[in-house]
Short mmCIF file of C-alpha atoms in Angstrom, two decimals:
data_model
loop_
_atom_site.label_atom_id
_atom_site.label_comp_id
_atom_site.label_asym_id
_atom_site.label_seq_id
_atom_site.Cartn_x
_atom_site.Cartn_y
_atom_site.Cartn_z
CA UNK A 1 104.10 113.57 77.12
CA UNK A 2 101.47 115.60 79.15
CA UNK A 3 102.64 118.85 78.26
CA UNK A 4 102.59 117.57 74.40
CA UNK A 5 99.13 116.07 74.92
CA UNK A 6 97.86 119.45 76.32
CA UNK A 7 98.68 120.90 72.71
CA UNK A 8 95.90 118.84 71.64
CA UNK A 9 93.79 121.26 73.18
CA UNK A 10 92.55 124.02 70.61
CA UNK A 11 91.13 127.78 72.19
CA UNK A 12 86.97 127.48 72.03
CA UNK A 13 87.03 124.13 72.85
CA UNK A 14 84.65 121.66 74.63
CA UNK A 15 86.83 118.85 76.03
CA UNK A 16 86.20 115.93 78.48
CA UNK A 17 89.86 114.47 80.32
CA UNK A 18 89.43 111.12 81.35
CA UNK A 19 90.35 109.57 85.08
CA UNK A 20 94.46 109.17 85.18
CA UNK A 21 96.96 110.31 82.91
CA UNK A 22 94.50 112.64 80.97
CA UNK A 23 93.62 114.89 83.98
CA UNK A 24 96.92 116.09 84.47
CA UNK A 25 96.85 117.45 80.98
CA UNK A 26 94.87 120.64 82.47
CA UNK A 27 97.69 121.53 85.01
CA UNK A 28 99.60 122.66 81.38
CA UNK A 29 97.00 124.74 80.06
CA UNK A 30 97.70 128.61 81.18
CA UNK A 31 95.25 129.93 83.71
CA UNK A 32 93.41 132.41 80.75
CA UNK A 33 93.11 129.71 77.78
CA UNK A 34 89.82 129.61 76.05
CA UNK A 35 88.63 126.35 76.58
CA UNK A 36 85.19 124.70 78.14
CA UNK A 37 86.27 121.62 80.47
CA UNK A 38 83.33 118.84 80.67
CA UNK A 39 82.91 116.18 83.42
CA UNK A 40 80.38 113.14 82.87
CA UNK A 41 79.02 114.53 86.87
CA UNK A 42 77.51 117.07 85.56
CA UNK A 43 79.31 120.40 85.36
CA UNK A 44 81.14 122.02 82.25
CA UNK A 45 83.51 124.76 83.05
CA UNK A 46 85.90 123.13 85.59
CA UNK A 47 87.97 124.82 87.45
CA UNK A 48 91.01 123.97 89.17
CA UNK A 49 91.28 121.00 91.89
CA UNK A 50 90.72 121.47 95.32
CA UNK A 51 92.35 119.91 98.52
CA UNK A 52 90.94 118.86 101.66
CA UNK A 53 90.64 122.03 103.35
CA UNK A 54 88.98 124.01 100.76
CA UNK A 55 86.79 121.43 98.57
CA UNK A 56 83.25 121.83 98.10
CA UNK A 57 81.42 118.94 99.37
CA UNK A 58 79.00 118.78 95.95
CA UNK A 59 81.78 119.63 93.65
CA UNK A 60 83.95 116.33 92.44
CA UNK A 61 84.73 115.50 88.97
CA UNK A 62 83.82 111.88 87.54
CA UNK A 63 86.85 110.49 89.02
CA UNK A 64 85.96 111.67 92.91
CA UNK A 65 88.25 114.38 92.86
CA UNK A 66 87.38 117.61 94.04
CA UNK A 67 87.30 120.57 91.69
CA UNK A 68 85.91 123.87 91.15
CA UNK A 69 83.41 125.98 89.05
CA UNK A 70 85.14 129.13 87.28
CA UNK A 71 82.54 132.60 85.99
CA UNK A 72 80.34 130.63 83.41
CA UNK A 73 80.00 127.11 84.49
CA UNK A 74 77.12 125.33 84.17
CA UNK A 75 75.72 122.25 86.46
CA UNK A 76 73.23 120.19 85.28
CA UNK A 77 71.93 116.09 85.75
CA UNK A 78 73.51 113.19 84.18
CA UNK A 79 71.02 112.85 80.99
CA UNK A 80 72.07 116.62 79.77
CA UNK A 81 75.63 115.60 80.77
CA UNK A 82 75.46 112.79 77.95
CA UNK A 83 73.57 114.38 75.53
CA UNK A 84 76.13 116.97 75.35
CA UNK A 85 78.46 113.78 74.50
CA UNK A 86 76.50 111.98 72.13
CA UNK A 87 75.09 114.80 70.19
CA UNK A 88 78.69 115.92 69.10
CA UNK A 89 79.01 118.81 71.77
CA UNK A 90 82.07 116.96 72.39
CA UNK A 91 85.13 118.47 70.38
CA UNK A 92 87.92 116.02 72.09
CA UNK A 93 88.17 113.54 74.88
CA UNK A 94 91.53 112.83 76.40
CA UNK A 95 90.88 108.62 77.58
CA UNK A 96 93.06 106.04 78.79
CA UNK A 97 94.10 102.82 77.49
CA UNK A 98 95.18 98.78 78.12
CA UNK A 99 95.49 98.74 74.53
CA UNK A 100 94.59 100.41 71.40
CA UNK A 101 94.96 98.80 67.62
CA UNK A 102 96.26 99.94 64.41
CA UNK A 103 92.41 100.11 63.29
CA UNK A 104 92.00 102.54 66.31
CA UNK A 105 89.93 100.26 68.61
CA UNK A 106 90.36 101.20 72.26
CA UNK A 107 89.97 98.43 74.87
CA UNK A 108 89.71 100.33 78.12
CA UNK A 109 87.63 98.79 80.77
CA UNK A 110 87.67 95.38 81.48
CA UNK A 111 90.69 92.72 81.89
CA UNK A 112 88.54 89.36 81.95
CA UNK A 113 89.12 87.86 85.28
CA UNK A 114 91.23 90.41 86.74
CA UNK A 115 89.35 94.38 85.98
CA UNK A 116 85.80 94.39 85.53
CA UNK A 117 84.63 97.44 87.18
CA UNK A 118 82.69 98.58 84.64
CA UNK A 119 83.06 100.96 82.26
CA UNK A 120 80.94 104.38 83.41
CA UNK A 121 80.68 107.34 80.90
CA UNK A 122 83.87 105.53 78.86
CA UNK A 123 81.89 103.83 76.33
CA UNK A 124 80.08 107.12 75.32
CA UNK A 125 83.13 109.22 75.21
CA UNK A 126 84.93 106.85 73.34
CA UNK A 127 82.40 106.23 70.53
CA UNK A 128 80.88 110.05 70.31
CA UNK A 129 83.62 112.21 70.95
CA UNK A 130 84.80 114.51 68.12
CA UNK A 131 88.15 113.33 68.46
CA UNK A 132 89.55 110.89 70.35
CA UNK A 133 93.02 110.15 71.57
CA UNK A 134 94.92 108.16 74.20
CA UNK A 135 97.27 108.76 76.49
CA UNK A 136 98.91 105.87 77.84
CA UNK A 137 102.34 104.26 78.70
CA UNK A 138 103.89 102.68 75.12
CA UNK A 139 104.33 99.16 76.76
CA UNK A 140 102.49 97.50 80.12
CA UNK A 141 104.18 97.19 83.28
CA UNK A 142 105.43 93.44 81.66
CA UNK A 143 107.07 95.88 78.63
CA UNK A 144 104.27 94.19 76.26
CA UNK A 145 103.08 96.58 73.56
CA UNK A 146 99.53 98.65 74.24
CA UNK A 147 99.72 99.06 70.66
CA UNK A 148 98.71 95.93 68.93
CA UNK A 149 97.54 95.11 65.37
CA UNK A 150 94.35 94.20 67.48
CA UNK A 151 93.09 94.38 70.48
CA UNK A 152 92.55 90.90 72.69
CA UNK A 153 90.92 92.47 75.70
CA UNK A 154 86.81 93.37 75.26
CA UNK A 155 86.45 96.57 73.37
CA UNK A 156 85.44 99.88 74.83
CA UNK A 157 84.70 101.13 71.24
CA UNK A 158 85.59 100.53 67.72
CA UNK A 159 87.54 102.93 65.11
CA UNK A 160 87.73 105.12 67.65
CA UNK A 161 91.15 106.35 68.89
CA UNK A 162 92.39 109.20 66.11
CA UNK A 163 96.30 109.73 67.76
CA UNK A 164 97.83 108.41 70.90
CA UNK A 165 100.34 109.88 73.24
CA UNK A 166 102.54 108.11 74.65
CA UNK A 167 105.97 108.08 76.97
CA UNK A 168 108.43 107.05 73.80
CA UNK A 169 106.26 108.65 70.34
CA UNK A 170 103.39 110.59 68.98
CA UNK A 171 101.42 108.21 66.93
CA UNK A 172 98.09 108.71 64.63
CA UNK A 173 95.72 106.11 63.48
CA UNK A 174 95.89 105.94 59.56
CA UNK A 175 93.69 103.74 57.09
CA UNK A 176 97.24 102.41 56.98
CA UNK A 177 98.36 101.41 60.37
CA UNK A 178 100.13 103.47 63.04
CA UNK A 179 101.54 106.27 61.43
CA UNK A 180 105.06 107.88 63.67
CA UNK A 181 104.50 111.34 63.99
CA UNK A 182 107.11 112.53 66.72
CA UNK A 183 109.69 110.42 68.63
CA UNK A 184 110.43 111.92 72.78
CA UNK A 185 113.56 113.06 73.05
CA UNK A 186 116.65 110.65 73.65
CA UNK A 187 114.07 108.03 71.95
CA UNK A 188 114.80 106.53 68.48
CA UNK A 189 112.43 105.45 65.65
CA UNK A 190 114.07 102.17 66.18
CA UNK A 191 113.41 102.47 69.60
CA UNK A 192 109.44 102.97 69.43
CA UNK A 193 109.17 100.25 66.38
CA UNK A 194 110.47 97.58 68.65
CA UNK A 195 108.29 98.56 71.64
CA UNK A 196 105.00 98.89 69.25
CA UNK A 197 103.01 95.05 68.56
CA UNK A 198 102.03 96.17 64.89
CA UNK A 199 104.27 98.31 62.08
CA UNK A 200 105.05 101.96 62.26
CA UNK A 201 104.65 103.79 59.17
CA UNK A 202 107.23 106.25 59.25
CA UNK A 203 107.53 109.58 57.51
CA UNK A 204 109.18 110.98 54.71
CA UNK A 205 110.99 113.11 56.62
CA UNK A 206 112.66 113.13 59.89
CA UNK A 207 110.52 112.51 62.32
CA UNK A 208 110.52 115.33 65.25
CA UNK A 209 110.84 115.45 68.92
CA UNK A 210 108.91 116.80 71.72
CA UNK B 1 44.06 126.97 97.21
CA UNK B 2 47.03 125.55 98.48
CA UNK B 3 49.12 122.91 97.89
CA UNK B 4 49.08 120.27 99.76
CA UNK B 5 51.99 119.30 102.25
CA UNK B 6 54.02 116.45 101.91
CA UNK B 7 56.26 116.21 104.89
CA UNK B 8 56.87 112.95 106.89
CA UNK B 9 58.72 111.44 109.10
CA UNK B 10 61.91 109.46 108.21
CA UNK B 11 60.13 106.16 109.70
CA UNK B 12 56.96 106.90 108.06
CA UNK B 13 58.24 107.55 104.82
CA UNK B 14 60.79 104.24 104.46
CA UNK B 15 57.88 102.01 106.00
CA UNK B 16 56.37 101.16 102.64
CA UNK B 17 59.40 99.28 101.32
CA UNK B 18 59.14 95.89 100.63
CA UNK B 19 60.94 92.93 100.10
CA UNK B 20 61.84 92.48 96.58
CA UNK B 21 61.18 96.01 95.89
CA UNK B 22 63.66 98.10 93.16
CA UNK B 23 64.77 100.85 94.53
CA UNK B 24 66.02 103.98 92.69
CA UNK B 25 68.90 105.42 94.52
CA UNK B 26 70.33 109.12 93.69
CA UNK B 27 74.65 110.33 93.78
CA UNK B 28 77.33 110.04 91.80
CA UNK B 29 79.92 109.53 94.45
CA UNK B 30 79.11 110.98 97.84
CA UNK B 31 77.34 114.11 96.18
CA UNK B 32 74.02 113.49 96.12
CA UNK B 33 73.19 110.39 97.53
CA UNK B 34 70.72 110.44 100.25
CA UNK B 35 73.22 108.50 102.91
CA UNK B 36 70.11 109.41 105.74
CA UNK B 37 67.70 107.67 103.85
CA UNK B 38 69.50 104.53 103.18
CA UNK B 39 70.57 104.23 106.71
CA UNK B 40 67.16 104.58 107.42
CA UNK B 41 66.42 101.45 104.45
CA UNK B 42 68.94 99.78 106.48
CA UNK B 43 67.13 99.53 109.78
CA UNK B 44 63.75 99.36 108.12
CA UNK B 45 65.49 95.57 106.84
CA UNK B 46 63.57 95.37 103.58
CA UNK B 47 65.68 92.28 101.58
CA UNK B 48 66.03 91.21 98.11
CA UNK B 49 66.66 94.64 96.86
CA UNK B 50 67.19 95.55 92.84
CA UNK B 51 68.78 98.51 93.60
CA UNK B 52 69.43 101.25 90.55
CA UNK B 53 72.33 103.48 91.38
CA UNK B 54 75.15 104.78 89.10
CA UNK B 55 77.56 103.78 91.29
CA UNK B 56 78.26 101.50 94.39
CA UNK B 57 79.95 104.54 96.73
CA UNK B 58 82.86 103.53 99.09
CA UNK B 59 83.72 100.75 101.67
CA UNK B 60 81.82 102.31 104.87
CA UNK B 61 79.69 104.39 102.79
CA UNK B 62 76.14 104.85 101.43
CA UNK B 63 74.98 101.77 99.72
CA UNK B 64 77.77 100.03 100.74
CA UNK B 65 75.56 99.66 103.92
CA UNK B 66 72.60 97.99 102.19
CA UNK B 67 75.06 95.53 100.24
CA UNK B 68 77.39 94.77 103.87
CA UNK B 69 73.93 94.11 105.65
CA UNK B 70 72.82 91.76 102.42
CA UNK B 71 69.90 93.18 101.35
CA UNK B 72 70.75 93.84 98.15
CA UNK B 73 70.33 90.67 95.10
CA UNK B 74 70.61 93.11 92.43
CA UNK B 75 72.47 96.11 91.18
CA UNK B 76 72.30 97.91 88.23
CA UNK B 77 74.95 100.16 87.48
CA UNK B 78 77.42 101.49 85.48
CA UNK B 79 80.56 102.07 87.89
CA UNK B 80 82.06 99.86 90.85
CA UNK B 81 85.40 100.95 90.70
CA UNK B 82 85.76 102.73 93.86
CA UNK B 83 83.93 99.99 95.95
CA UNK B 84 86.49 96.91 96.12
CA UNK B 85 83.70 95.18 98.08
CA UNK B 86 80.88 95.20 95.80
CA UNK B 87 83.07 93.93 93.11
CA UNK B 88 83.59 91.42 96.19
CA UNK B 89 80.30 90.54 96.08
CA UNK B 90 79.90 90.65 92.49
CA UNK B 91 82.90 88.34 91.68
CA UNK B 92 81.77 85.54 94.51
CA UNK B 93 78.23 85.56 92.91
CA UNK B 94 76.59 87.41 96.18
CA UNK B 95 74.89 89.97 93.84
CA UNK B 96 74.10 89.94 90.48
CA UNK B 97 75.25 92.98 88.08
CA UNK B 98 74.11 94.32 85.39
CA UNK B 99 76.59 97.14 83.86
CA UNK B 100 74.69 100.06 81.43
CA UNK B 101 76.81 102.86 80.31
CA UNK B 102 76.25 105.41 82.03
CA UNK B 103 74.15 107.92 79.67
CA UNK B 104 72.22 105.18 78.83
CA UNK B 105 71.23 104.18 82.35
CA UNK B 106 70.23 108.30 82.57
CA UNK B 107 68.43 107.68 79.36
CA UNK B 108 66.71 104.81 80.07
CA UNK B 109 65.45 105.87 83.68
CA UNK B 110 64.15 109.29 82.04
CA UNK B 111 62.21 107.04 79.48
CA UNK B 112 60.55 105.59 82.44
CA UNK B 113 60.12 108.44 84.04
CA UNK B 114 58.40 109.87 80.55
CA UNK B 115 56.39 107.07 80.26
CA UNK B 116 58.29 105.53 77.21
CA UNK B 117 58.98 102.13 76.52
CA UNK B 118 62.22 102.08 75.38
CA UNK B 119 65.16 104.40 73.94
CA UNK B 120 67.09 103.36 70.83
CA UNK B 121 71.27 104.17 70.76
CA UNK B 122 74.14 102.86 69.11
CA UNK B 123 76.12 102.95 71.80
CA UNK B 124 78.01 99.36 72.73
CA UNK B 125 77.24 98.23 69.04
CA UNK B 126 79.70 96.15 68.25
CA UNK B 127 81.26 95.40 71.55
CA UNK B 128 80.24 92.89 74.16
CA UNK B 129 77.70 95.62 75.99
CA UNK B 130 75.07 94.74 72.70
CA UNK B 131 75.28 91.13 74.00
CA UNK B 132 71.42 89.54 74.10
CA UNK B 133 70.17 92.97 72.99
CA UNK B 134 66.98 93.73 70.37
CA UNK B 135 68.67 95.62 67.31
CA UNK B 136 66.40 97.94 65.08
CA UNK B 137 66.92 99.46 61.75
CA UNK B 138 65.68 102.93 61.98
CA UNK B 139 66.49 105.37 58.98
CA UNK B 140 68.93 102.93 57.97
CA UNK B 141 70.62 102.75 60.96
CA UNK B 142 70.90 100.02 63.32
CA UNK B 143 70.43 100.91 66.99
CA UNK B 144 69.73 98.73 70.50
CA UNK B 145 67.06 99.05 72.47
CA UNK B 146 67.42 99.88 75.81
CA UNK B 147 64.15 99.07 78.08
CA UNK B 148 62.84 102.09 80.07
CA UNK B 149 63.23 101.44 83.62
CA UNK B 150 60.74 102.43 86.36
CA UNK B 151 61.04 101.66 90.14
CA UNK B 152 58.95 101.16 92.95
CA UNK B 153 60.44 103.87 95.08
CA UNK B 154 63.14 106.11 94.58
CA UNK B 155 65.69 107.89 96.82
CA UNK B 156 66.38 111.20 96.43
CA UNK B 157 68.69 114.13 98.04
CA UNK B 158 68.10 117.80 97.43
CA UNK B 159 69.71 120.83 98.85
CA UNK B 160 66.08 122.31 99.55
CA UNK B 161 62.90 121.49 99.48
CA UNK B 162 59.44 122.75 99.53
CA UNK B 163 56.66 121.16 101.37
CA UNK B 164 54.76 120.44 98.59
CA UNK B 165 58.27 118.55 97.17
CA UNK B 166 59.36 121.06 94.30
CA UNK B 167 62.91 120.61 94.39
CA UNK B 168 66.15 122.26 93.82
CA UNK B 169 69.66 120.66 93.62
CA UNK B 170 73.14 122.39 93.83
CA UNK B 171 76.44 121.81 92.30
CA UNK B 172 77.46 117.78 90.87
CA UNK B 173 74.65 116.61 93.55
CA UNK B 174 72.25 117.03 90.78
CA UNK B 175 73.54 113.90 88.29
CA UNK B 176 70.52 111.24 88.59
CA UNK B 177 68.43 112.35 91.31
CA UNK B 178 66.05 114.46 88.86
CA UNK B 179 65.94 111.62 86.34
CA UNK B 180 64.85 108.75 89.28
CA UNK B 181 62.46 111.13 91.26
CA UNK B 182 60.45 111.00 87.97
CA UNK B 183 60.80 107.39 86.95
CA UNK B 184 59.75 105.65 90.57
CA UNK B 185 56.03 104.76 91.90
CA UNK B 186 56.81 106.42 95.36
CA UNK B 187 59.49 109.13 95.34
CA UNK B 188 60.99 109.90 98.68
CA UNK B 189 62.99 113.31 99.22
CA UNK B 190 65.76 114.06 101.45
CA UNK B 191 66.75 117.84 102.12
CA UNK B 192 69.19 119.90 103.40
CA UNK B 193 66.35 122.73 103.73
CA UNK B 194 62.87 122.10 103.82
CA UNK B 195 61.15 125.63 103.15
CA UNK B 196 57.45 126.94 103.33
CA UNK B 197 55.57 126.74 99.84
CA UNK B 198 57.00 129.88 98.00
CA UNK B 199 60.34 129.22 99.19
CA UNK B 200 61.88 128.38 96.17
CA UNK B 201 61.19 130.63 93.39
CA UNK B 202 58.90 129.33 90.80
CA UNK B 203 61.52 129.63 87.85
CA UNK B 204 64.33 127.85 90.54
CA UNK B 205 62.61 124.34 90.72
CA UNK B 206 64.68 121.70 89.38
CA UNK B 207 62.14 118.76 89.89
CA UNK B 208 58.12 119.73 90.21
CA UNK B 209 56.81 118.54 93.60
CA UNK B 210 53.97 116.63 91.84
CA UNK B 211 56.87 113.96 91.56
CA UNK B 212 57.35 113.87 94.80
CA UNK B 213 55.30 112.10 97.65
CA UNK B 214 57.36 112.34 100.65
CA UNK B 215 59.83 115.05 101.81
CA UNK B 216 61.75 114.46 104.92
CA UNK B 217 64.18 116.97 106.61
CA UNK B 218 67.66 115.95 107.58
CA UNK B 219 68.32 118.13 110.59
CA UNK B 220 72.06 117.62 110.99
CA UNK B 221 74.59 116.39 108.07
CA UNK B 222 76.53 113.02 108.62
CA UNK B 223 80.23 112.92 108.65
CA UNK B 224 79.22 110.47 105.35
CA UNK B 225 78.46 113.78 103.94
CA UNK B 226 81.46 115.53 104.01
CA UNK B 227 84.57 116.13 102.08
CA UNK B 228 86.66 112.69 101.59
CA UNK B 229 90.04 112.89 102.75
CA UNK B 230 92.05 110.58 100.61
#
């Protein structure tokens, strides 16, 4: 599902991988693709991760990990870092999700009672981003849908989420609903319709694999 | 002429906090955040702290101190996650917190720091962040308005200095610390190197020392400093 997500990612562009799942996308890009990494920190043009031994002490990414600046990164403070967000520098952001609806409105930062950390640069990726699309397990640790015909938990942002990757299926947002665009393999169509809280509009034609 | 020299000591520079003060703190994670002056905040004992900060650190780390020796009433924020105590505090009613997100905290700190009264976004509309907040109409558009926000002192942690407090910041260190040294009635510099006036080059300076009122030398890095081994 990583390795499908990372297709996402088109040469020339600017993209922001959220904490989790999404930052793993970048360890299935090749080492020469044409693409400008952004973290909310301050710094586009990430390179890869570091470990203990070799980190620089001022280099993390916005999840505290440490990383690295390749020929033609840039650092800068946390005001430029969002403007390049909001003003639609932003081609694609790679978030998280506890659930996403059939509308495309991403709930991703607060579980009343339980999660309220806050929701850091989230909001702002989520709502000005280019494109915007989830990856995220298909059900919760329970095996309760993430994909509902709407969200119960406080929204991150509204209308937002575009396509969402996910262990069992490939799914867009359409003005109709979830639309099935590819099952994983060994999954059915049944399969992802049963483990999905709102209706899966399937296509014409078979529906492929990754 | 020649610019004047603004070097102090660490005692002299932290004396003029009071209680009930708001206190602009620098960092995004351990980069950045000036862990010698808070210590030094710490023993100075000033309580009833609104503290600004993007984020709360670690348990055993930066402003974790200020909020385990409970001087803090206040935090405004936009990320706890990595600090299970604060959301400790937070949950049991210890501190109150106020969550922005987290451009707009940049945004609305740089409007202070500019002198403005206010920025207008959309972002939040229509979730539960726009709670209690003014809405405008401007070109049609509906927007919040998110207050400026000045302090009475900042924090702030350079790489080097020059003793007239023109500043220069490396790598992910940089995130708020140029926004807050402008937006704070007394701005107080920590720095890795404090240099001679010409010692950063003219076209180098990330923050203009006329920000700046105090610059204090840290002679020797903290292991608070360093690389986190997770």
């Amino acid at each position: 599902m990583v390795a499908r997500a990372a297709r996402e990612i088109a040469p020339g562009m600017v993209v922001n991988l959220g904490i989790g799942l999404p930052t793993q996308v970048v360890n299935h890009l090749v080492s020469d693709f044409p693409v400008c990494l952004h973290t909310e920190n301050g710094l586009t043009g990430i390179g890869p991760a570091k470990g203990y031994d070799t980190a620089d002490r001022n280099l993390i990414d916005a999840g505290g990990a440490y990383v690295s600046t390749v020929p033609g990164s840039a650092c800068f403070d946390s005001a430029t870092s969002f403007a390049i967000v909001r003003s639609g520098r932003l081609d694609l952001t790679m978030l998280g999700a506890f659930e996403v609806s059939a509308t495309g409105d991403l709930a991703n930062w607060k579980i009343p009672g339980k999660f309220s950390p806050g929701a850091g640069g989230g909001i702002e990726l989520a709502q000005k981003a280019r494109r915007v699309v989830v990856l995220t397990s298909h059900t919760d640790r329970a095996g309760n849908p993430k994909l509902k015909q709407a969200c119960a938990l406080p929204l991150t942002a509204r209308g937002c989420v575009e396509r969402i990757f996910t262990d069992m299926a490939v799914i867009d947002v359409t003005p109709q609903g979830f639309g099935l665009v590819e099952t994983a393999e060994g999954i059915s169509v049944a399969e992802v319709a049963e483990a999905t809280g709102a209706p899966l509009i399937l296509p014409e034609a078979a529906v492929p694999t990754f | 002429m020649r610019l004047p020299d603004k070097t102090s000591d660490i005692e002299d520079a932290i004396a003029g906090i009071k209680d009930c003060d708001t206190v602009m703190i620098g960092g995004f994670g351990v980069p950045g955040t000036p862990m010698t002056l808070i210590h030094a905040l710490v023993d100075h004992g000033a309580r009833n702290l609104t503290l600004i900060k993007n984020d709360a650190n670690e348990p055993g780390m930066g402003i974790d101190h200020l909020l385990q020796n409970g001087q803090v009433a206040r935090l405004i924020t936009t990320h706890l996650g990595l600090n299970s105590h604060a959301i400790g505090l937070m949950n049991s009613g210890a501190i109150k917190v106020e969550f922005n997100a987290q451009g707009i905290l940049a945004e609305r700190i740089r409007a202070g720091g500019a002198g403005l009264g206010a920025v207008l976004s959309d972002i939040g509309i229509g979730t539960e962040l726009a709670a209690g907040k003014q809405v405008v109409e401007m070109n049609g558009t509906p927007y919040l308005v998110e207050p400026a926000l000045r302090a009475d002192v900042a924090l702030i942690h350079a790489d080097r200095a020059d003793v007239f407090g023109n500043l220069a910041y490396v790598g992910t260190a940089q995130n708020f610390n140029p926004l807050m040294a402008m937006a704070a009635r007394r701005v107080i510099v920590e720095a890795e190197a404090v240099l001679p006036l010409g010692g950063i080059n003219a076209n180098d300076v990330h923050t203009p020392g006329v920000f700046v009122d105090h610059v204090v030398e840290l002679k020797t890095l903290s292991k608070e400093y360093a690389v986190v081994q997770r």
